Structures are given as structure tokens and as C-alpha cells.
Amino acid sequence: MRPRKSILCVEDNEQILSVRKFLLETRGYRVIPMTTAAEAIEFLKDAPQGSIDLLLSDLILPQMDGNELIRRAKQMHPALPALLVSGTISNFERATAADAFLPKGACNPAELLDRIRILVARKRGPKKQPMPVREIETAMPLLAQAS
């Protein structure tokens, strides 16, 4: 069984957070729910590098907006993919730190899940290609000389 991917989900509306958490957990993700950006920053300070697979945040949050949260999170975890969602479509120009932006009302759950799947896969990076046999044969005499 593959390990579950962890998503840090930040949303100040507890109803939306609950629905999003349920949606993601039923698809096999481990969800760490937070209601403020400050909570998320504190969590990320102690989180080991690579332990979080995606930061999913609302744009409009109290005290610190989602864009600032993502900027700070990427300072601590540079490889962390981030998806920003907002209730208004016109806010996408404010989503400068995120890897992707989705308007809440204009996207359905399938689109959200698809975007999450893509961002989590991107974090893993490209698969390493095996060394071609010809290169292995060329390297063998060099390795023998070195020893």
C-alpha cells in the first residue's frame, strides 16, 4: 500500500474546511486542517522537509492572506506545492506565490481533485531513468581502474 499524501488545508470557514477535509480523506489523502494562516505557519516550522505534499489555502484569511501564507511556507519548504482558492474569480491576480489558483464557486470537486493530483505528482519530481546498458559497459573499465 502506498503511503498517503499529506495536505495542509487552511480555510477560515469551518463548514468549507469540513467538506474539503471529507472530500480529500475519502480520496485517500491525509488532511491537516487549519483555520488560520498563523496556525499553519507554526505547524510548518516544526514539520520535517518533505512531510507535507501540498498546501491548499483560501486566499482571504484573517490577519494574513493565503498568498502571504504561501510565500512564507515556501521560504521554509521550497519544494512545497501550493494551491490557492478564492471565492471571487477576480482575485487570481493576487495569487502570485501559488503554483495554481482555482476560484471556489467556478470549479467543481472533480477539478479540485484533479489539480491536487497533478500538484502532488509534480512534487515527487520526474522518475529517474535507468542508465543505458552502453553507458554501464563504458563505465565498467573506468571503475575497475579506480579500484
Tab-separated table of C-alpha atoms in Angstrom:
chain	number	residue	atom	x	y	z
A	1	MET	CA	0.000	0.000	0.000
A	2	ARG	CA	1.347	3.434	-0.952
A	3	PRO	CA	1.785	5.984	1.836
A	4	ARG	CA	-0.954	8.581	1.971
A	5	LYS	CA	-0.120	12.054	0.728
A	6	SER	CA	-0.449	14.830	3.329
A	7	ILE	CA	-2.305	18.032	2.548
A	8	LEU	CA	-2.189	21.059	4.828
A	9	CYS	CA	-5.610	22.627	4.291
A	10	VAL	CA	-6.144	26.217	5.507
A	11	GLU	CA	-9.678	27.646	5.450
A	12	ASP	CA	-11.276	30.064	7.932
A	13	ASN	CA	-14.828	28.886	7.151
A	14	GLU	CA	-15.208	25.738	9.252
A	15	GLN	CA	-18.055	24.370	7.091
A	16	ILE	CA	-15.978	24.603	3.918
A	17	LEU	CA	-12.966	23.172	5.770
A	18	SER	CA	-15.040	20.210	6.957
A	19	VAL	CA	-16.401	19.499	3.460
A	20	ARG	CA	-12.957	19.827	1.870
A	21	LYS	CA	-11.423	17.556	4.530
A	22	PHE	CA	-14.112	14.915	3.925
A	23	LEU	CA	-13.677	15.138	0.137
A	24	LEU	CA	-9.911	14.684	0.348
A	25	GLU	CA	-9.914	11.970	3.020
A	26	THR	CA	-12.395	9.873	1.034
A	27	ARG	CA	-9.881	10.028	-1.849
A	28	GLY	CA	-7.075	8.681	0.364
A	29	TYR	CA	-5.316	11.891	1.369
A	30	ARG	CA	-4.257	12.684	4.932
A	31	VAL	CA	-5.613	16.164	5.729
A	32	ILE	CA	-4.194	18.510	8.349
A	33	PRO	CA	-6.930	21.128	8.810
A	34	MET	CA	-6.102	24.673	9.999
A	35	THR	CA	-8.378	27.707	10.352
A	36	THR	CA	-5.709	30.445	10.358
A	37	ALA	CA	-2.522	31.198	8.484
A	38	ALA	CA	-0.677	31.682	11.794
A	39	GLU	CA	-1.601	28.116	12.821
A	40	ALA	CA	-0.316	26.798	9.515
A	41	ILE	CA	2.985	28.712	9.816
A	42	GLU	CA	3.551	27.319	13.316
A	43	PHE	CA	2.816	23.811	12.071
A	44	LEU	CA	5.204	24.186	9.116
A	45	LYS	CA	8.030	25.453	11.347
A	46	ASP	CA	8.136	22.062	13.076
A	47	ALA	CA	7.310	19.893	10.054
A	48	PRO	CA	10.247	17.973	8.539
A	49	GLN	CA	11.128	18.810	4.915
A	50	GLY	CA	9.027	16.754	2.512
A	51	SER	CA	6.472	15.659	5.135
A	52	ILE	CA	3.721	17.831	3.613
A	53	ASP	CA	2.841	17.126	-0.009
A	54	LEU	CA	0.586	20.131	-0.692
A	55	LEU	CA	-0.538	23.394	0.876
A	56	LEU	CA	-4.172	24.119	-0.017
A	57	SER	CA	-5.268	27.554	1.183
A	58	ASP	CA	-8.092	30.034	0.871
A	59	LEU	CA	-6.931	33.436	-0.390
A	60	ILE	CA	-8.952	35.556	2.025
A	61	LEU	CA	-7.957	34.695	5.602
A	62	PRO	CA	-7.990	36.826	8.776
A	63	GLN	CA	-4.706	38.579	9.748
A	64	MET	CA	-2.654	37.108	6.863
A	65	ASP	CA	-3.956	36.306	3.386
A	66	GLY	CA	-3.305	32.993	1.669
A	67	ASN	CA	-0.761	34.489	-0.707
A	68	GLU	CA	1.425	35.664	2.189
A	69	LEU	CA	0.976	32.287	3.896
A	70	ILE	CA	2.224	30.517	0.774
A	71	ARG	CA	5.170	32.918	0.403
A	72	ARG	CA	6.266	32.217	3.995
A	73	ALA	CA	5.625	28.488	3.681
A	74	LYS	CA	7.828	28.311	0.571
A	75	GLN	CA	10.639	30.063	2.461
A	76	MET	CA	10.562	27.193	4.977
A	77	HIS	CA	9.727	24.401	2.496
A	78	PRO	CA	10.847	25.475	-1.013
A	79	ALA	CA	9.618	22.295	-2.739
A	80	LEU	CA	6.108	22.524	-1.237
A	81	PRO	CA	3.459	22.866	-3.979
A	82	ALA	CA	0.663	25.310	-3.167
A	83	LEU	CA	-2.887	25.641	-4.441
A	84	LEU	CA	-4.813	28.815	-3.692
A	85	VAL	CA	-8.602	29.022	-3.870
A	86	SER	CA	-10.761	32.121	-3.655
A	87	GLY	CA	-14.445	32.920	-3.579
A	88	THR	CA	-14.077	35.569	-6.250
A	89	ILE	CA	-12.669	34.927	-9.690
A	90	SER	CA	-11.107	38.397	-9.891
A	91	ASN	CA	-8.664	37.600	-7.067
A	92	PHE	CA	-6.422	35.403	-9.215
A	93	GLU	CA	-4.069	38.334	-9.894
A	94	ARG	CA	-3.319	38.353	-6.154
A	95	ALA	CA	-2.291	34.684	-6.237
A	96	THR	CA	1.320	35.369	-7.158
A	97	ALA	CA	3.020	32.921	-4.750
A	98	ALA	CA	0.832	29.897	-5.522
A	99	ASP	CA	1.600	27.192	-8.064
A	100	ALA	CA	-2.061	27.116	-9.084
A	101	PHE	CA	-5.270	29.079	-8.497
A	102	LEU	CA	-8.872	27.890	-8.528
A	103	PRO	CA	-11.976	30.022	-7.992
A	104	LYS	CA	-14.193	28.367	-5.331
A	105	GLY	CA	-17.576	28.826	-6.981
A	106	ALA	CA	-16.424	28.259	-10.537
A	107	CYS	CA	-14.748	24.874	-10.079
A	108	ASN	CA	-16.304	21.578	-9.119
A	109	PRO	CA	-14.840	18.954	-6.741
A	110	ALA	CA	-13.522	16.877	-9.658
A	111	GLU	CA	-11.477	19.842	-10.940
A	112	LEU	CA	-10.115	20.467	-7.440
A	113	LEU	CA	-9.124	16.811	-7.027
A	114	ASP	CA	-7.527	16.732	-10.475
A	115	ARG	CA	-5.445	19.848	-9.765
A	116	ILE	CA	-4.381	18.402	-6.385
A	117	ARG	CA	-3.359	15.122	-8.027
A	118	ILE	CA	-1.225	16.993	-10.566
A	119	LEU	CA	0.482	19.186	-7.953
A	120	VAL	CA	1.217	16.252	-5.620
A	121	ALA	CA	2.676	14.263	-8.540
A	122	ARG	CA	4.823	17.249	-9.547
A	123	LYS	CA	6.302	17.371	-6.027
A	124	ARG	CA	7.610	13.824	-6.459
A	125	GLY	CA	9.551	15.011	-9.483
A	126	PRO	CA	10.300	13.116	-12.651
A	127	LYS	CA	11.081	9.429	-12.442
A	128	LYS	CA	14.776	8.665	-12.639
A	129	GLN	CA	15.712	6.967	-15.870
A	130	PRO	CA	17.875	3.853	-15.636
A	131	MET	CA	21.371	4.192	-17.055
A	132	PRO	CA	21.539	2.757	-20.596
A	133	VAL	CA	23.457	-0.518	-20.924
A	134	ARG	CA	26.010	1.103	-23.274
A	135	GLU	CA	26.928	3.688	-20.607
A	136	ILE	CA	27.256	0.953	-17.951
A	137	GLU	CA	29.613	-1.016	-20.219
A	138	THR	CA	31.668	2.142	-20.836
A	139	ALA	CA	31.857	2.930	-17.128
A	140	MET	CA	32.909	-0.585	-16.028
A	141	PRO	CA	36.597	-0.362	-17.178
A	142	LEU	CA	36.867	3.055	-15.536
A	143	LEU	CA	35.536	1.675	-12.261
A	144	ALA	CA	37.958	-1.274	-12.432
A	145	GLN	CA	40.926	1.114	-12.929
A	146	ALA	CA	39.841	3.231	-9.969
A	147	SER	CA	39.886	0.304	-7.533
